Short mmCIF file of C-alpha atoms and ligand atoms in Angstrom, two decimals:
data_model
loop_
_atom_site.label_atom_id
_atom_site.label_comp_id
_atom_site.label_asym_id
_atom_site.label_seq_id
_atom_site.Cartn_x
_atom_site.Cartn_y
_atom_site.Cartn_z
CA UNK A 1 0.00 0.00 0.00
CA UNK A 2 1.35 3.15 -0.57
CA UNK A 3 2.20 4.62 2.73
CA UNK A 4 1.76 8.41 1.41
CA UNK A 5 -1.73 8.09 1.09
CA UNK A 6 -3.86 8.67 4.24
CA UNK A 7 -6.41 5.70 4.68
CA UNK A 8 -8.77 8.12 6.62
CA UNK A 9 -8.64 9.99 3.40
CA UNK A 10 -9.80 7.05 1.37
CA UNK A 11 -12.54 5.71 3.58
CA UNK A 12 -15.38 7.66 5.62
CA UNK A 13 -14.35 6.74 9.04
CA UNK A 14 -16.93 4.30 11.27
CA UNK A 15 -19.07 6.49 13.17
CA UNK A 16 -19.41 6.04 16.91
CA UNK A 17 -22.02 4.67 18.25
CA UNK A 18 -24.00 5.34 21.66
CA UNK A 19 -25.58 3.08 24.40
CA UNK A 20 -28.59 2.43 21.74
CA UNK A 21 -26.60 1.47 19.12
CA UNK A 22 -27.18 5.07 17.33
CA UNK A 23 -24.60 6.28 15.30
CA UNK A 24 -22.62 10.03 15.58
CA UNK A 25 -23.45 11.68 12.52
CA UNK A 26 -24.75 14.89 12.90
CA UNK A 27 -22.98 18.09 14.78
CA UNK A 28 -24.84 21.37 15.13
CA UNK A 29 -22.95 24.10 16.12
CA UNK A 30 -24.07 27.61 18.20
CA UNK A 31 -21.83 30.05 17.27
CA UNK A 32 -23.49 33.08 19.15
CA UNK A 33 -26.35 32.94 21.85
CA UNK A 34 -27.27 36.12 20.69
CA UNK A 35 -30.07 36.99 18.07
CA UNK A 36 -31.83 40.10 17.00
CA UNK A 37 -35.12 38.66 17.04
CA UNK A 38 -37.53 37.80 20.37
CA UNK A 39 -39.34 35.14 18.69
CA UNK A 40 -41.95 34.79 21.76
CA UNK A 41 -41.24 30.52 21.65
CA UNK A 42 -37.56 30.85 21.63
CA UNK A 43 -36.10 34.19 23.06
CA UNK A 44 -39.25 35.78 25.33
CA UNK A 45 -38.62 39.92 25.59
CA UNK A 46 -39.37 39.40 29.49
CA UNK A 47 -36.63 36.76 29.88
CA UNK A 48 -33.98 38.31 27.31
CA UNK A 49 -34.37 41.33 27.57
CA UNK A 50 -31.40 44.44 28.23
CA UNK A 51 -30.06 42.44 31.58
CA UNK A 52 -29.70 39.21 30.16
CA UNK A 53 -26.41 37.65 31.11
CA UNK A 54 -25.20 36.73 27.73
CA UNK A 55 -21.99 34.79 26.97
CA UNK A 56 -18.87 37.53 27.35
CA UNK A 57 -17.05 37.19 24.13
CA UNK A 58 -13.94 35.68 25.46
CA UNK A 59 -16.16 32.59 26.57
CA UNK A 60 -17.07 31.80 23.22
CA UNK A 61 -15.21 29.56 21.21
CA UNK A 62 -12.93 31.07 18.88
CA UNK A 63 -13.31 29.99 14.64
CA UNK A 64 -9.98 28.24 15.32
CA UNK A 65 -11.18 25.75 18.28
CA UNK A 66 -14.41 25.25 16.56
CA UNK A 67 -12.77 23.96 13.69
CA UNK A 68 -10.64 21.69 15.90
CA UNK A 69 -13.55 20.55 17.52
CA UNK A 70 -15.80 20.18 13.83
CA UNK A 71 -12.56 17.84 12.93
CA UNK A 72 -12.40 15.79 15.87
CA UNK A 73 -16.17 15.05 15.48
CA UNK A 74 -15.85 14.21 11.30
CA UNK A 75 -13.08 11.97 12.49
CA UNK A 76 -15.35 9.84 14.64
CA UNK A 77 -18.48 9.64 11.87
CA UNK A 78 -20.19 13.30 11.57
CA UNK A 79 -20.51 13.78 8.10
CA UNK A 80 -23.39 17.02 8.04
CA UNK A 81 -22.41 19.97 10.49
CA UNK A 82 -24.79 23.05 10.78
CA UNK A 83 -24.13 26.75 11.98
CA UNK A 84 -26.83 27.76 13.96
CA UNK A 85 -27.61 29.97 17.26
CA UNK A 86 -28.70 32.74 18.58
CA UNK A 87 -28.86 34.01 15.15
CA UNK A 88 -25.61 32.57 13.22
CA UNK A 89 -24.86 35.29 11.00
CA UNK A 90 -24.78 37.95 13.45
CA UNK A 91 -21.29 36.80 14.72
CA UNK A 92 -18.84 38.80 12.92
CA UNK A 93 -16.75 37.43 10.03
CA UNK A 94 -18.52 33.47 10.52
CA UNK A 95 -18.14 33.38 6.47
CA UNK A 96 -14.37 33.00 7.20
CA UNK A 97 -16.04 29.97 9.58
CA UNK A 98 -17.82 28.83 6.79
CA UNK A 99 -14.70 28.37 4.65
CA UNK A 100 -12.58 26.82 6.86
CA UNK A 101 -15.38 24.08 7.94
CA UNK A 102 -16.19 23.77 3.53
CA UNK A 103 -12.58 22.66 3.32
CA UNK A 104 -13.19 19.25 5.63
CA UNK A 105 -13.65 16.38 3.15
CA UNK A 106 -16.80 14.39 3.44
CA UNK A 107 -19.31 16.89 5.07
CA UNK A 108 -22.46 18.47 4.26
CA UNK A 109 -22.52 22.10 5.50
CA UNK A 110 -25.25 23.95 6.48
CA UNK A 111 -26.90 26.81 8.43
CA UNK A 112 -29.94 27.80 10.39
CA UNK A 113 -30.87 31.23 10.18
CA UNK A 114 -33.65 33.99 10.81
CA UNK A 115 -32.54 35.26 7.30
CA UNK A 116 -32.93 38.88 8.36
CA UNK A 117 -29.26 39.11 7.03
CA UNK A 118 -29.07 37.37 4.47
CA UNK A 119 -29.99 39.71 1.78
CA UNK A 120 -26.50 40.73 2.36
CA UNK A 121 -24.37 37.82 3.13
CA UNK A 122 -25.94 35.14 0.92
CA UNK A 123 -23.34 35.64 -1.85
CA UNK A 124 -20.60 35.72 0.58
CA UNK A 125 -21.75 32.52 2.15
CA UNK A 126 -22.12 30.61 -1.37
CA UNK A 127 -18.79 32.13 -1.98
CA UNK A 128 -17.22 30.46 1.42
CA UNK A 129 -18.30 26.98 0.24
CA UNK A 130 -21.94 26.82 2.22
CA UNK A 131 -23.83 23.71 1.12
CA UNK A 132 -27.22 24.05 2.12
CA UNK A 133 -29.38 27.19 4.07
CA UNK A 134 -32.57 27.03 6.29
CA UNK A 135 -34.34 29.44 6.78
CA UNK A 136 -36.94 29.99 9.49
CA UNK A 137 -40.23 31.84 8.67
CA UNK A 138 -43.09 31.76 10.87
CA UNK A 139 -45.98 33.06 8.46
CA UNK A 140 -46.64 35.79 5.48
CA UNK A 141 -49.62 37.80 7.23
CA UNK A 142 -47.36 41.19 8.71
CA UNK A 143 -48.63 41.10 11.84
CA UNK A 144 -48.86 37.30 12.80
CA UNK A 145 -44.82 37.29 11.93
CA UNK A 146 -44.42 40.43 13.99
CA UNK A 147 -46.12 39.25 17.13
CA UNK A 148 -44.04 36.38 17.02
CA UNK A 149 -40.42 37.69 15.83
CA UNK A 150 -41.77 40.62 18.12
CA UNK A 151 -39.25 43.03 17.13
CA UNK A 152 -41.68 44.04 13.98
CA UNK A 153 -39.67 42.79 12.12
CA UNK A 154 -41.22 42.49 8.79
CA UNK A 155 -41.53 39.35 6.17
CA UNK A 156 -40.58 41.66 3.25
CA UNK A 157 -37.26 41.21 4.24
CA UNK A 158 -36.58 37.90 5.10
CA UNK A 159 -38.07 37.09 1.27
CA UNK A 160 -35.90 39.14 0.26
CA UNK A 161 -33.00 37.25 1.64
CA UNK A 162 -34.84 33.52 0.45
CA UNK A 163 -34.30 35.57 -2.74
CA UNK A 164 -30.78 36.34 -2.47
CA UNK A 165 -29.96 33.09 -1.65
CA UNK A 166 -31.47 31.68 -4.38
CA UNK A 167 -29.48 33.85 -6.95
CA UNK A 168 -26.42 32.90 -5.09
CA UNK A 169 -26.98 29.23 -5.97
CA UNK A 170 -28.75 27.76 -2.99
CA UNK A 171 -31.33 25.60 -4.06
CA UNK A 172 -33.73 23.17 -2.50
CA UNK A 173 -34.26 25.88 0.68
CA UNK A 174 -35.72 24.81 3.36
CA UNK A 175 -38.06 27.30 5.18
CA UNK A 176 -38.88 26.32 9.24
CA UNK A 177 -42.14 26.81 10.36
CA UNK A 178 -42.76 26.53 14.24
CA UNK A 179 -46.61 26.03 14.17
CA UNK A 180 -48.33 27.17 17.23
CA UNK A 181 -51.88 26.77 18.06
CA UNK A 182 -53.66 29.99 18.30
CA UNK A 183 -50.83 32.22 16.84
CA UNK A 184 -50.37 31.31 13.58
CA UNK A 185 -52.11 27.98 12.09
CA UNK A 186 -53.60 29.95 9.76
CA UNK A 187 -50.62 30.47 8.43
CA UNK A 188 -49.57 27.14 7.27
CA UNK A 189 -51.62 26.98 3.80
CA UNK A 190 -50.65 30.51 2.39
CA UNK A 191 -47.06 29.13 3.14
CA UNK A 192 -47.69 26.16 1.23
CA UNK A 193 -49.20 28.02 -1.34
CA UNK A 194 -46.42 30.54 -1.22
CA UNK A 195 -43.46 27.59 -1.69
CA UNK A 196 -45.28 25.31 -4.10
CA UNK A 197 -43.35 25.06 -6.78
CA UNK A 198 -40.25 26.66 -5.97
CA UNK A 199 -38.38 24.13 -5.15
CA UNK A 200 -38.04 25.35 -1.65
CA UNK A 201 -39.66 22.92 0.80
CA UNK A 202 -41.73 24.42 4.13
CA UNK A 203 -41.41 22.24 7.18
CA UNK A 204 -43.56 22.66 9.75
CA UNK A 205 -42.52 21.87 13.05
CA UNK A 206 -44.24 21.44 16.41
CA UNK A 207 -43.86 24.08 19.21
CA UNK A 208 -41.25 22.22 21.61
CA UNK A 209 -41.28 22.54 25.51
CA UNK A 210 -37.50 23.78 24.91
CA UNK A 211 -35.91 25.49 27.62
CA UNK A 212 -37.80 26.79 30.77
CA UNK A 213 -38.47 30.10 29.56
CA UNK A 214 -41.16 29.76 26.40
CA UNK A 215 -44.48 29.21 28.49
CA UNK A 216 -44.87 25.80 26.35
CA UNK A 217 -48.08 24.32 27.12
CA UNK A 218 -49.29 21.00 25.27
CA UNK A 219 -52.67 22.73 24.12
CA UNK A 220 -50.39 24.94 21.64
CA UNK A 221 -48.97 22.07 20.41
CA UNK A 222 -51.02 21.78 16.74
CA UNK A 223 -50.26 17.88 15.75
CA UNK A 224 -48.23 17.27 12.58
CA UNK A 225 -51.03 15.20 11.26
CA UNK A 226 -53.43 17.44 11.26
CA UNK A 227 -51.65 20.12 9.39
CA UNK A 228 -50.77 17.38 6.90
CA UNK A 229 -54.82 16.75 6.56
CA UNK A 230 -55.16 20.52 5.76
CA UNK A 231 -52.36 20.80 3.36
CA UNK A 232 -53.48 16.98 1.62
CA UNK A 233 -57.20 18.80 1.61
CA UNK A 234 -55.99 21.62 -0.85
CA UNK A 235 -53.02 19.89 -2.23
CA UNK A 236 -53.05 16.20 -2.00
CA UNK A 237 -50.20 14.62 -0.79
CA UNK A 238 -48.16 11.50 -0.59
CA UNK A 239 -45.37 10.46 1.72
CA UNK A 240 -41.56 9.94 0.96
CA UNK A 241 -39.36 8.23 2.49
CA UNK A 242 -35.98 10.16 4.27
CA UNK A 243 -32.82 11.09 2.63
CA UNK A 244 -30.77 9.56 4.96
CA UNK A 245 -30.86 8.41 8.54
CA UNK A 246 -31.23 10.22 10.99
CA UNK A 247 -33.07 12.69 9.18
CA UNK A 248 -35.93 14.14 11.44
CA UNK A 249 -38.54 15.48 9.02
CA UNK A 250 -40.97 13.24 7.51
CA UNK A 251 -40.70 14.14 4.18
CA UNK A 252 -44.28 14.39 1.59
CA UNK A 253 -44.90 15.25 -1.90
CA UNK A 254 -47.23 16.86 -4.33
CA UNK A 255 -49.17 13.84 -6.01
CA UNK A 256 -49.34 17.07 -8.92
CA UNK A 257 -45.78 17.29 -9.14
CA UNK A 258 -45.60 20.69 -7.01
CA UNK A 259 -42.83 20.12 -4.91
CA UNK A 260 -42.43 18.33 -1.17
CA UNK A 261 -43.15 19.75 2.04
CA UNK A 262 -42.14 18.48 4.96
CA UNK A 263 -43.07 18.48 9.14
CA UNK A 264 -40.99 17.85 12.48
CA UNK A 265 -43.18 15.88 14.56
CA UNK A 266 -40.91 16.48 17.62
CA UNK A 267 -43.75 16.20 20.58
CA UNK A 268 -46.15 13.44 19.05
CA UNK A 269 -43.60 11.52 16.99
CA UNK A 270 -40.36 11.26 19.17
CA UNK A 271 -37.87 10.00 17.11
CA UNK A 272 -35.28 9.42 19.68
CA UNK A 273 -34.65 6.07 18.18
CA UNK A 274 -32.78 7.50 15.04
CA UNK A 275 -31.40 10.42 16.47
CA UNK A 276 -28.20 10.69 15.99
CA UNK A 277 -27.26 14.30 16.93
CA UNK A 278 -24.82 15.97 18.93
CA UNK A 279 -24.94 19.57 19.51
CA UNK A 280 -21.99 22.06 20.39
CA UNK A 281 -23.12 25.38 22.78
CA UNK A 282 -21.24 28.49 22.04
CA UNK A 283 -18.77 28.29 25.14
CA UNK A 284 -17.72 24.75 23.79
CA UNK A 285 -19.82 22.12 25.92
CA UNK A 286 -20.94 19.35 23.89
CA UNK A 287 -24.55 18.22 24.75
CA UNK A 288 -26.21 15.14 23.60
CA UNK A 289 -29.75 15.83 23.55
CA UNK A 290 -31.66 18.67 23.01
CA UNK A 291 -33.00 18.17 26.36
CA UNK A 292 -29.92 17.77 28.45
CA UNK A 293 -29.33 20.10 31.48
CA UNK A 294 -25.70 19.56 31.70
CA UNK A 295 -23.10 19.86 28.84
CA UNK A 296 -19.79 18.38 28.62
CA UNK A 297 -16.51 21.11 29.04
CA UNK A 298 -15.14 20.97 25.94
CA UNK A 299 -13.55 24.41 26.27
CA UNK A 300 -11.69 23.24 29.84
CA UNK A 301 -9.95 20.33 27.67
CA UNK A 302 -9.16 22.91 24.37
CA UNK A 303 -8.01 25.70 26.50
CA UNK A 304 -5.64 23.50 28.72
CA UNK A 305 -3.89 22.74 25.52
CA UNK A 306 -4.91 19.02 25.59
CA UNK A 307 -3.49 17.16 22.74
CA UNK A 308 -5.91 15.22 19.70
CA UNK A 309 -6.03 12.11 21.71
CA UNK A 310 -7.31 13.23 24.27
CA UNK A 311 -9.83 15.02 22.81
CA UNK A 312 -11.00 12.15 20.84
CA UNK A 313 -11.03 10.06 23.62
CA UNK A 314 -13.55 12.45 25.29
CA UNK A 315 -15.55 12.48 22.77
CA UNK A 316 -15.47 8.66 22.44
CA UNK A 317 -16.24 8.27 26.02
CA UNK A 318 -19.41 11.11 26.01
CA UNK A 319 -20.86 9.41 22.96
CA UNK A 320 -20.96 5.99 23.81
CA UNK A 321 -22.37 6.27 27.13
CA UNK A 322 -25.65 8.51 26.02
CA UNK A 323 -28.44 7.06 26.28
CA UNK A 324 -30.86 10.07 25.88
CA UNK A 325 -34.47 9.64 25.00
CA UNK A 326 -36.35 12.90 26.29
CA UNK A 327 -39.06 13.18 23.77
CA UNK A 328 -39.89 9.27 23.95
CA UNK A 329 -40.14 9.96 27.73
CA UNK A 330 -42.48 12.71 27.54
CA UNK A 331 -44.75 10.51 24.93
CA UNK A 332 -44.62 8.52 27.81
CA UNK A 333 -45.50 10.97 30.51
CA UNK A 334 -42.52 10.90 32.29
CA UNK A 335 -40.62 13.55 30.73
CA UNK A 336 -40.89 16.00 33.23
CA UNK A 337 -40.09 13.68 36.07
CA UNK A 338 -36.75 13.28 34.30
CA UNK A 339 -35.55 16.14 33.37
CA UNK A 340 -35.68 18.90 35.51
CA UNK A 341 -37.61 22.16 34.50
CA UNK A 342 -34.13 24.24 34.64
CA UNK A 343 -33.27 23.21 31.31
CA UNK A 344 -31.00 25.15 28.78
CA UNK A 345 -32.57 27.88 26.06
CA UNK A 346 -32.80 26.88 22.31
CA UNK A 347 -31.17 30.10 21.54
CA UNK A 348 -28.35 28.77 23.93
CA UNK A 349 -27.90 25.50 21.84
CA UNK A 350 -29.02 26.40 18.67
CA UNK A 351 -32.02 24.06 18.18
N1 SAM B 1 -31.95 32.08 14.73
C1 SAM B 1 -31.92 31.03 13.78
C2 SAM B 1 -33.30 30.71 13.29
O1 SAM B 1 -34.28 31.13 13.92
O2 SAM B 1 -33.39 30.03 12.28
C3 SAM B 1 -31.24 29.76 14.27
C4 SAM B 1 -31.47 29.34 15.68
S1 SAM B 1 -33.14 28.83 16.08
C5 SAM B 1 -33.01 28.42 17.79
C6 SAM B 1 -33.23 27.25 15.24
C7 SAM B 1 -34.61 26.73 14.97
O3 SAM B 1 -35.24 26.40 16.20
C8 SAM B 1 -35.53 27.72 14.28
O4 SAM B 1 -36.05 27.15 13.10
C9 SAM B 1 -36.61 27.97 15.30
O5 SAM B 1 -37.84 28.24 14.69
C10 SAM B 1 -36.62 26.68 16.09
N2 SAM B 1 -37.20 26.81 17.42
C11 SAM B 1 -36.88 27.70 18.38
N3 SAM B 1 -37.63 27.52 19.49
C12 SAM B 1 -38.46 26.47 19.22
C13 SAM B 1 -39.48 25.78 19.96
N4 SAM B 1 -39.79 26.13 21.19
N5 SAM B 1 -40.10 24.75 19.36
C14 SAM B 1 -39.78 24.37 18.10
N6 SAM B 1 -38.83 24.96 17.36
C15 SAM B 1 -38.18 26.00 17.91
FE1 SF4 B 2 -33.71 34.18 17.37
FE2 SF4 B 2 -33.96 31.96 15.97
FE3 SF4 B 2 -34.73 32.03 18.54
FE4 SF4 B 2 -36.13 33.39 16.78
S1 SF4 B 2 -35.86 31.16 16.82
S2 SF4 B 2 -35.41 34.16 18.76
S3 SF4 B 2 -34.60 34.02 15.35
S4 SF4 B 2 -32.67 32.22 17.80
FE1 SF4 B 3 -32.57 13.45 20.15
FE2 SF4 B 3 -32.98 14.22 22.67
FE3 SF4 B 3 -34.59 15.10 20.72
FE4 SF4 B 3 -34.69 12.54 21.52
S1 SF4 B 3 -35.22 14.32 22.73
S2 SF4 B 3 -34.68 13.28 19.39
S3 SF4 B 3 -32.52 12.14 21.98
S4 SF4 B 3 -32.41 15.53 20.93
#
């Protein structure tokens, strides 16, 4: 064999596996836990408001250790990694991020965003070697999508920066919807009707008891199935199966051709089984559920200069011990019995 050739190179490396057998494949990544929205779900004005302890900026991790830390986790199976927050492109210069994550082999890159920016920065993004952009939109109507960004923020924009993006080359956009009940279900079929045919593909997700600060109550949960009955009672619809693994939308198309749509049936549908996500906070502390209350000190380990060993080895050790399940416990009833209500903030981990 020639000895110049690095076998990692050749081969995707075998992914790590956890306590139920799930594989380490995905790594989502908060770069900032700050945003310039208050979406009332996520970020609550009475909560984060102007005395909100956010990170200082020397307890983020730098581009450099991210990148150390995005390398580690392709070297033990992630192969998609997504930049997400807070709001992701509010932390200054993350294209030069972006380009120095595009240049690890064998991963799908992606982002999250609110898009309020990225009228200006899709370009640069496409430019950096982005793969793939999500965008989240909660509805069309004004004022529904101000009282939930509530910042009045307004829609113009943000389609405006779907726009840009889709000059820049991004195709296949996805656009987040979190549906909740009361606020802005009537907002789900002028979305579809919006998307049809653009090859961008809505997914509406259910409103998540994330955090301890969003006032999440099951009655404004709005069941996936029941916005796929209204969408399959305009536009008939037939399911697809996932792109890969892992994948946590169910995925449906247009019997007419139209285009897919998809939803994230996080609260009725736990899909624990197949998740296969683990999430990086902004200071550096890996955490392997969505759900977790305590993350693992990355940052500690970086910043005491600890060599790529032992880093590996940490991660190796975290990952094969989890044996998170939150949303299947909370099917079940019991999900407030085991995890306690002092949980951390989406904006904090990114979502
Ligand atoms: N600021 C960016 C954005 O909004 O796209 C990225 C971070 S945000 C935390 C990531 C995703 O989480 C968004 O699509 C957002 O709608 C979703 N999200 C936030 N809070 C949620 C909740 N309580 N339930 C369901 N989804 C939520
Ligand atoms: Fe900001 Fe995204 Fe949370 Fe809205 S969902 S407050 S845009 S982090
Ligand atoms: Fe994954 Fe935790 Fe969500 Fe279950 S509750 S799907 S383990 S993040």
């Amino acid at each position: 064999m020639n000895d110049r050739i690095d076998p990692d190179l050749l081969m995707p490396p075998v992914p790590l596996r956890d306590s139920r057998g799930r594989e380490l494949r995905d790594l989502r990544i908060s770069i900032t836990d700050r945003c310039n929205f208050r979406c009332t779900y996520c970020m609550p004005k009475e909560v984060f408001d102007a005395d909100y302890p956010y990170l200082p900026r020397t307890d983020l991790l730098s581009f450099e250790e991210i990148e150390t830390v995005a390398r580690l986790a392709v070297a033990a199976g992630v192969n998609k990694i997504r930049l997400t927050g807070g709001e992701p492109l509010l932390r200054r210069g993350m294209e030069k991020l972006v380009a120095a994550l595009a240049k690890i082999p064998g991963i799908d890159l992606a982002l999250t965003t609110n898009g309020s920016l990225l009228a200006k920065k899709a370009q640069a993004l496409r430019d950096a070697g982005l793969d793939r952009i999500t965008v989240s939109l909660d509805g069309l109507d004004e004022a529904v999508f101000q009282r939930m960004n509530d910042v009045d923020f307004p829609v113009a924009q943000v389609l405006e920066g779907i726009a840009a993006a889709e000059a820049a080359g991004f195709a296949n956009i996805k656009i987040n919807v979190v549906v909740q009940k009361g606020v802005n279900e009537g907002e789900i079929l002028p979305i579809v009707r919006h998307f049809r045919g653009s090859g961008h593909v809505p997914r509406f997700i259910e409103f998540m008891d994330v955090g301890s600060s969003n006032g999440w109550r099951m009655d404004q949960v709005l069941p996936s199935a029941q916005v796929l009955d209204m969408i399959d009672a305009e536009f008939p619809i037939e399911a697809l199966g996932p792109h890969s693994a892992g994948e946590v939308a169910q995925r449906w198309r247009y019997r007419d051709g139209g285009g897919e749509v998809g939803v994230i049936s996080s609260v009725t549908r736990a899909f624990c089984s197949t998740c296969t996500r683990l999430r990086l906070s902004t200071e550096g502390r890996f955490y392997t559920c969505l759900f977790a209350h305590e993350g693992f000190d990355l940052r500690a380990l970086l910043r005491a200069g600890a060599d790529e060993a032992t880093l590996s080895a940490a991660l190796e050790g975290l990952w094969t011990a989890r044996a998170d399940r939150y949303s299947e416990l909370r099917a079940d009833g019991k999900g407030r019995t085991v995890v306690p209500l002092k949980r951390i903030e989406m904006s904090y981990i990114g979502g």
